[in-house]
C-alpha positions as MATLAB code, in Angstrom:
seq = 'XXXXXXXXXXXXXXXXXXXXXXXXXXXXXXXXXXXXXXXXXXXXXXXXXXXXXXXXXXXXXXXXXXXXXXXXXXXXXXXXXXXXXXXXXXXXXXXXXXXXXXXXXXXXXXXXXXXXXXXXXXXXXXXXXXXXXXXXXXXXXXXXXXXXXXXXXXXXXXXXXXXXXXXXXXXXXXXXXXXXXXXXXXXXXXXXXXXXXXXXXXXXXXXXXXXXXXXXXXXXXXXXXXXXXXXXXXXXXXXXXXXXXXXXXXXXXXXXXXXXXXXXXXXXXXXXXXXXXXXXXXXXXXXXXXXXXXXXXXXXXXXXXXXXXXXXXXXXXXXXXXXXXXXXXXXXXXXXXXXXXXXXXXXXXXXXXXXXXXXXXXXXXXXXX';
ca = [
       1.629    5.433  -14.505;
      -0.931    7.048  -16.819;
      -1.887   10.351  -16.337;
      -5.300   10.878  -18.699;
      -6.994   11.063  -14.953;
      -5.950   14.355  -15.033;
      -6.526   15.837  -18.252;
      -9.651   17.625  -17.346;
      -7.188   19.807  -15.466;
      -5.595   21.078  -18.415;
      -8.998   21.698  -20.481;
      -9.422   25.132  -18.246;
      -7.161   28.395  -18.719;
      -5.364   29.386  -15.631;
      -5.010   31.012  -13.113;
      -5.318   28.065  -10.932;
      -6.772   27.514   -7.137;
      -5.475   24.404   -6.109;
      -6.085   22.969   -2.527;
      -5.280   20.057   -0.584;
      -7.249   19.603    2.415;
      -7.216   16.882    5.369;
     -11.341   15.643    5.814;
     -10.789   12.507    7.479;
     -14.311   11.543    9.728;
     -11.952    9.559   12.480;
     -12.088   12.271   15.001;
     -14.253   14.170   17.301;
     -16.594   17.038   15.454;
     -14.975   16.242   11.631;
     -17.126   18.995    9.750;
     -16.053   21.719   12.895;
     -12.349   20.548   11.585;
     -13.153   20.882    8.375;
     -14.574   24.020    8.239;
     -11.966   25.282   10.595;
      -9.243   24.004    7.966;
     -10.800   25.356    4.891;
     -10.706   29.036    6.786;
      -7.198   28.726    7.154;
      -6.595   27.726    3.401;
      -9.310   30.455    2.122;
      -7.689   33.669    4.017;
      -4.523   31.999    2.572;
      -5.981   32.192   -1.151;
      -7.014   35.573   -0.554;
      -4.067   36.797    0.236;
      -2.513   35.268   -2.762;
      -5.242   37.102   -4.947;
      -8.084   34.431   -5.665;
     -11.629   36.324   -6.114;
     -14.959   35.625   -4.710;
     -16.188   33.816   -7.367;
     -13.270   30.976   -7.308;
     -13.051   30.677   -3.325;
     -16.983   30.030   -3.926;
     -16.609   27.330   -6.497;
     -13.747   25.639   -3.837;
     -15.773   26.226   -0.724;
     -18.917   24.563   -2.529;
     -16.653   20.775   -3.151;
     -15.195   21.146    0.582;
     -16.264   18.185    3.005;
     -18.520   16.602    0.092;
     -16.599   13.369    1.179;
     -18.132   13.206    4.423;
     -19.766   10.106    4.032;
     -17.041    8.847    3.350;
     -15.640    7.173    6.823;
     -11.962    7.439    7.869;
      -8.847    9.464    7.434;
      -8.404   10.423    3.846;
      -8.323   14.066    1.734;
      -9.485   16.317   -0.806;
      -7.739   17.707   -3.919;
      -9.913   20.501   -5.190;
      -8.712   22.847   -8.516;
     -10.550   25.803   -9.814;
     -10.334   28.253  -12.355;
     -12.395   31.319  -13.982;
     -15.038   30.902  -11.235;
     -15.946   27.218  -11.858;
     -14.645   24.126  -10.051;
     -12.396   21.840  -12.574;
     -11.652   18.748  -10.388;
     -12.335   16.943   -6.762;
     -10.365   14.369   -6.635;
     -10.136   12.106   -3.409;
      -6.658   11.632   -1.790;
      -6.345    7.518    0.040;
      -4.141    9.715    2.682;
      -4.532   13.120    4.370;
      -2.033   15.553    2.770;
       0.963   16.089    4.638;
      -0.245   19.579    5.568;
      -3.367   21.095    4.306;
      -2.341   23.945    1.355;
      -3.732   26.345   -1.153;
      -2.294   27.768   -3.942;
      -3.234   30.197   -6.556;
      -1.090   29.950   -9.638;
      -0.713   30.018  -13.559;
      -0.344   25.900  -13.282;
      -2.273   23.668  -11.213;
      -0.431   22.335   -8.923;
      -1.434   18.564   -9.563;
       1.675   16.749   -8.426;
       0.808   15.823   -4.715;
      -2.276   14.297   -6.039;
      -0.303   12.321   -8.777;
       2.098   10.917   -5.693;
      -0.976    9.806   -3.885;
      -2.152    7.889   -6.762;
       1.245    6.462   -6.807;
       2.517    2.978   -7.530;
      -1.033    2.563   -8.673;
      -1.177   -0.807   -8.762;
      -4.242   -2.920  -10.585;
      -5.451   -5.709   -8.310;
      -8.676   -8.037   -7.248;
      -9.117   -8.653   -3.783;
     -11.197  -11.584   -2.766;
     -13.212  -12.265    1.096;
     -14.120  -15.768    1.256;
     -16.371  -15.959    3.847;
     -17.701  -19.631    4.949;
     -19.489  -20.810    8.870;
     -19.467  -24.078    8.177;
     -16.874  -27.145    9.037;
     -14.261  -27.649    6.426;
     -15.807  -29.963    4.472;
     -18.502  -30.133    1.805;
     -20.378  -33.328    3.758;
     -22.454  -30.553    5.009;
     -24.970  -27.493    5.367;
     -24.256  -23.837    4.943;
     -23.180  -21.594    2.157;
     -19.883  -19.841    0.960;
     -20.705  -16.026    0.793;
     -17.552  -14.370   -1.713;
     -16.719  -10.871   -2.135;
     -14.835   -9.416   -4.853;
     -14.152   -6.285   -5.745;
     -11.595   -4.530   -8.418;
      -9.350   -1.767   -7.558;
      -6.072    0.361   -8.513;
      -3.639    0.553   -5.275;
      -4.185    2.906   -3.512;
      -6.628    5.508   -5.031;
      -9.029    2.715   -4.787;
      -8.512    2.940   -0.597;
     -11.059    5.419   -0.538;
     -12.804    5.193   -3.982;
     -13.124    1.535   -4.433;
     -13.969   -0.063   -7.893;
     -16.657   -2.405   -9.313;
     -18.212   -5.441   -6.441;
     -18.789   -9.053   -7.113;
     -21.434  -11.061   -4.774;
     -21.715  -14.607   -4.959;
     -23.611  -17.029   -2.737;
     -23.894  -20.688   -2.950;
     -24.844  -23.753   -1.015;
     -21.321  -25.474    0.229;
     -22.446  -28.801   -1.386;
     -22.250  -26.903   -4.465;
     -18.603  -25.101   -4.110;
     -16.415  -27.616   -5.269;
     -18.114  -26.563   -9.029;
     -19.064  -23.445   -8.278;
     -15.873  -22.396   -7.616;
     -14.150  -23.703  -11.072;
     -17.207  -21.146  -12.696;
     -15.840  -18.635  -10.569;
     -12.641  -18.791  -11.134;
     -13.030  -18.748  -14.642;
     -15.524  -15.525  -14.036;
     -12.140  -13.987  -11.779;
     -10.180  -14.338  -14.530;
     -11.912  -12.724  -17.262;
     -11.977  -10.077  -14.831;
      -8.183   -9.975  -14.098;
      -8.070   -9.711  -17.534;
     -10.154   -6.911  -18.611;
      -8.925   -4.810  -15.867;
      -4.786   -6.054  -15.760;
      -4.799   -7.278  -12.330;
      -1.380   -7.579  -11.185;
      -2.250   -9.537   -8.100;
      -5.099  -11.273   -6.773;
      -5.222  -10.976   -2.881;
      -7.189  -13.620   -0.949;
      -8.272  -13.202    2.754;
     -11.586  -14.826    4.650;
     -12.075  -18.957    5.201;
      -9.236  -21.091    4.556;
     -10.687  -24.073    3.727;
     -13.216  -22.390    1.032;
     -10.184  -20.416    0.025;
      -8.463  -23.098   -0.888;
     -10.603  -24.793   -2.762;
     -11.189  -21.351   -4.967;
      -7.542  -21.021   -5.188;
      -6.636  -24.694   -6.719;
      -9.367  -24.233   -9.376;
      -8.306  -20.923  -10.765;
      -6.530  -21.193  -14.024;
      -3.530  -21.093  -14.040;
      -2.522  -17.962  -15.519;
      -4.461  -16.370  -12.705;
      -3.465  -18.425   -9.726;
       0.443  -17.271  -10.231;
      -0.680  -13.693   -9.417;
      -2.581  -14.818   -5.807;
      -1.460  -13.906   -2.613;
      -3.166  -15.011    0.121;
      -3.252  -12.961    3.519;
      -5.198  -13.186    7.090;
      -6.726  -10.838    9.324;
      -9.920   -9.744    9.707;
     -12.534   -9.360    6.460;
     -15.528   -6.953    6.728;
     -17.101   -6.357    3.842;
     -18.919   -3.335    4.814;
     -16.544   -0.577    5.703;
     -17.552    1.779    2.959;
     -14.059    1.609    2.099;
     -11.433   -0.579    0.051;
     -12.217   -4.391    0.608;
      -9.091   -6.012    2.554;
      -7.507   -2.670    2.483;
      -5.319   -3.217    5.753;
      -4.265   -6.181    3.841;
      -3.357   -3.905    0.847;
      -1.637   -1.838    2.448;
       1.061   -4.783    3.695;
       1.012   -6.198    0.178;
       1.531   -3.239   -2.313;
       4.070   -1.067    0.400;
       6.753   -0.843   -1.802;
       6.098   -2.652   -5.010;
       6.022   -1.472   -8.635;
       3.234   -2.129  -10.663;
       3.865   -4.586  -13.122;
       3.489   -2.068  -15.653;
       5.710    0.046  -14.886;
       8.153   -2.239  -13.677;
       8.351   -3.039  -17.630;
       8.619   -0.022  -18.681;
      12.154    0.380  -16.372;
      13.150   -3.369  -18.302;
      12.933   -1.534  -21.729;
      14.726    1.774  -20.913;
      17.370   -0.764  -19.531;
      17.230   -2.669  -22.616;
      17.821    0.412  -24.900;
      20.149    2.298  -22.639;
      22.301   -0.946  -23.058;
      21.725   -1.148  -27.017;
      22.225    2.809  -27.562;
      17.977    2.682  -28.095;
      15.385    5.602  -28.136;
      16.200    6.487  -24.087;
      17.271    9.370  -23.101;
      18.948   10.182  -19.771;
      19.683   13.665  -17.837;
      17.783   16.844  -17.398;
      18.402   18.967  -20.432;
      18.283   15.994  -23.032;
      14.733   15.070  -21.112;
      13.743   17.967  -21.596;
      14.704   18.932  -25.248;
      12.734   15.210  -25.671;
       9.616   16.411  -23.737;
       9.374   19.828  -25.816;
       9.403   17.258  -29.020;
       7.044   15.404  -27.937;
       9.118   12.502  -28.191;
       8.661   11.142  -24.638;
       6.740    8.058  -24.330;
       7.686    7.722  -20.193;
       9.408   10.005  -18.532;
      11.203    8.594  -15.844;
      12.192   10.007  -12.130;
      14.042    8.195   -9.334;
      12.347   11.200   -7.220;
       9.594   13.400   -7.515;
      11.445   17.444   -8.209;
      12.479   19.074   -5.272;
      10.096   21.990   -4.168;
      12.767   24.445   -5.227;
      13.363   23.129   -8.959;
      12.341   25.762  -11.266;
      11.333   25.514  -14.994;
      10.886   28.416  -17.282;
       7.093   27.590  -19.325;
       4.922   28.830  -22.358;
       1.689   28.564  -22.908;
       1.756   25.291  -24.703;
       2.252   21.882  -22.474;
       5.423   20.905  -24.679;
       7.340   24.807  -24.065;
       9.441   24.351  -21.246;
      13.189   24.612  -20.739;
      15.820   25.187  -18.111;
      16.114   28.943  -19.374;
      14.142   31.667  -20.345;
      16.606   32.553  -23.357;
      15.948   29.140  -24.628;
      12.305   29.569  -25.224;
      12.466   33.178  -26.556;
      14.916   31.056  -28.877;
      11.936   28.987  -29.840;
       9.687   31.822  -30.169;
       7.674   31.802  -26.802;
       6.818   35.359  -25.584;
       6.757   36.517  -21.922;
       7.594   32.738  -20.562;
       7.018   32.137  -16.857;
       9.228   30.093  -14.443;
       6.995   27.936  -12.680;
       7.838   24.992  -10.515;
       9.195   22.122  -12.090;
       6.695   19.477  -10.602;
       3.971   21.856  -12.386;
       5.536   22.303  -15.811;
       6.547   18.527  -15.764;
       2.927   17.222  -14.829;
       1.336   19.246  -17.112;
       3.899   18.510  -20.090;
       3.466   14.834  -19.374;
      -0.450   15.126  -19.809;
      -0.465   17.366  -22.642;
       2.141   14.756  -24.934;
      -0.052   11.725  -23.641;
       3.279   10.514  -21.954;
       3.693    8.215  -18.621;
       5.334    8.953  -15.395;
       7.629    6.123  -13.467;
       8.987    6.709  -10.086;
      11.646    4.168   -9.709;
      14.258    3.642   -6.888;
      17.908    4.620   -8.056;
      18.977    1.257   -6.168;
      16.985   -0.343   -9.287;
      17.633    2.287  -12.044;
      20.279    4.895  -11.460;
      19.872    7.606  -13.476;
      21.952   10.628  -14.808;
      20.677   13.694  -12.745;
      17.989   11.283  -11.486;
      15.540   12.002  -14.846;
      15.349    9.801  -18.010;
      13.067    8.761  -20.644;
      11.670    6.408  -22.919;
      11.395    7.678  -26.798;
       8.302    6.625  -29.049;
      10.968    7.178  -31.868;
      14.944    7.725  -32.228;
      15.649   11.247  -33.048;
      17.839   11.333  -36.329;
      19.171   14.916  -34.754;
      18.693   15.578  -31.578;
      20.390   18.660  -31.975;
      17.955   19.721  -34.242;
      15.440   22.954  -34.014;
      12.460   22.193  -31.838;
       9.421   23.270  -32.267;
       7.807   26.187  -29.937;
];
């Protein structure tokens, strides 16, 4: 999973507000809720020390989602007085939260953008009889998305029309169009609900490369739900997949590990890789417990398992922050990757590892602070 989503984050100097609020619309007098909610959090950020000017920057993004229907969530970070990032959250947090700290706390929005998955889904929508003998039109909608951010923030939307006499052709020009499409944005799957019969025919004339990736589902299709198209669908499909991407990422590191390659495995060799800058993907079998601490500097490549290890290094009056923090924001700052992968796939030593962009000659050797 890339991570350059979040980089705006790290542009701003801290201290951080960072709240995660529940806005869904699905229930009676949503903006009373809302509001109701965001009291809770801003008394909470008060207490922790937040000033007027940042609770006014936060209370300004809160419930600017409400046309958006459904249940679903805000991430909202500020710092010096000025809002940073709203991000929207395809779930409503756990439990609504607010913190004030040096680091933003970014990590429950990176698991909500988890496995982030690239995919086209595809309505088919035909009124006819299931044959081209006859009058009427196929109606298809397309649309591009990345699993499941794109739940509530859904990508770029493909219309096409066309007289049923015509489909049979039609269709080979759209499949071609599909797959240019798949292409450009690395589809890993191409889900298919609406018609069967005009599905069918769309199906057998995709090219080939394309048509391996299709899965075809049923259920109901609107197109007009202001949210993800065929996102119940999605949701059946992607529960508990990989993304392709990612899932080759794992393949390498278990290629290397096996050779003796640039891989490393195990907390403190991660890290000595991550304060390098050495990590191209750092992978987790699970996201760091709430009660994992790492010691931090001001730079997103100091951090270490010990304060005497970064006054080793040179780093004045480090901070222990929590891990998830110091990891997130070391992963964006080194332009590295983040996998979550199941230990039933890829057991890990301490449940951390990583992939290297180059094999350290010494590892033991002085790194820099």
């Amino acid at each position: 999973m890339r991570l350059s989503f979040l980089e705006p984050l790290y542009t701003a100097s801290g201290p951080f507000a960072s709240v995660y609020l529940d806005t869904s619309r699905d229930i009676a007098q949503p903006d009373r809720s809302v509001a109701l909610r965001w009291g809770r959090l801003r008394a909470d950020l008060t207490r922790q020390g937040a000033d007027r000017a940042l609770l006014g920057a936060l209370e300004e993004a809160v419930g600017a989602d409400a046309e958006l229907p459904g249940t679903h969530g805000q991430a909202i970070f500020a710092a010096s007085g000025s809002l940073v990032m709203d991000g929207e959250l395809p779930r409503p947090p756990a439990r609504d939260s607010a913190r004030y700290s040096t680091l933003p706390d970014a990590m429950p929005l990176v698991t909500q953008h988890l496995p982030e998955i690239p995919y086209l889904a595809v309505v088919v929508h035909y009124g006819g009889l299931p044959t081209a003998e006859t009058h009427g039109w196929v109606r298809v909608e397309a649309e591009s998305g990345t699993w499941p951010a794109s739940t509530v923030t859904p990508g770029e939307r493909l219309h096409h029309e066309v007289a049923v006499a015509s489909w049979h052709h039609s269709a080979v020009r759209l499949g071609h169009r599909l797959d240019a499409w798949a292409r450009r944005t690395h589809a890993d799957a191409v889900v298919v609900g609406g018609d069967a019969w005009a599905g069918n025919v769309l199906v057998r004339r995709l090219p080939h490369a394309l048509s391996g990736k299709v899965v075809r589902v049923g259920g109901p299709t609107p197109t007009d739900t202001g949210r993800a198209l065929l996102e119940p669908q999605l949701e059946s499909v992607f529960r508990g997949r990989m993304a392709a991407h990612d899932r080759d990422l794992v393949n390498i590191f278990i290629g290397r590990r096996a050779l003796g390659g640039p891989a490393t495995e195990g907390m403190e060799a991660t890290l000595a890789a991550l304060q390098r800058g050495q990590v191209a993907a750092l992978l987790l079998n699970h996201l760091p417990a709430a009660s994992l601490r790492l010691w931090t500097g001001p730079q997103p490549s100091q951090l270490a398992l010990t304060e005497e290890e970064l006054i080793t290094f040179g780093v004045r009056a480090p901070h222990e922050e929590p891990a998830a923090e110091a990891l997130v924001r070391a992963l964006v700052g080194t332009a590295a990757e983040l996998v979550v992968v199941p230990a039933d796939d890829l057991d890990l030593d301490e449940g951390v590892g990583a992939l290297l962009r180059y094999a350290d000659a010494d590892a033991n050797a002085d790194r820099p602070a």
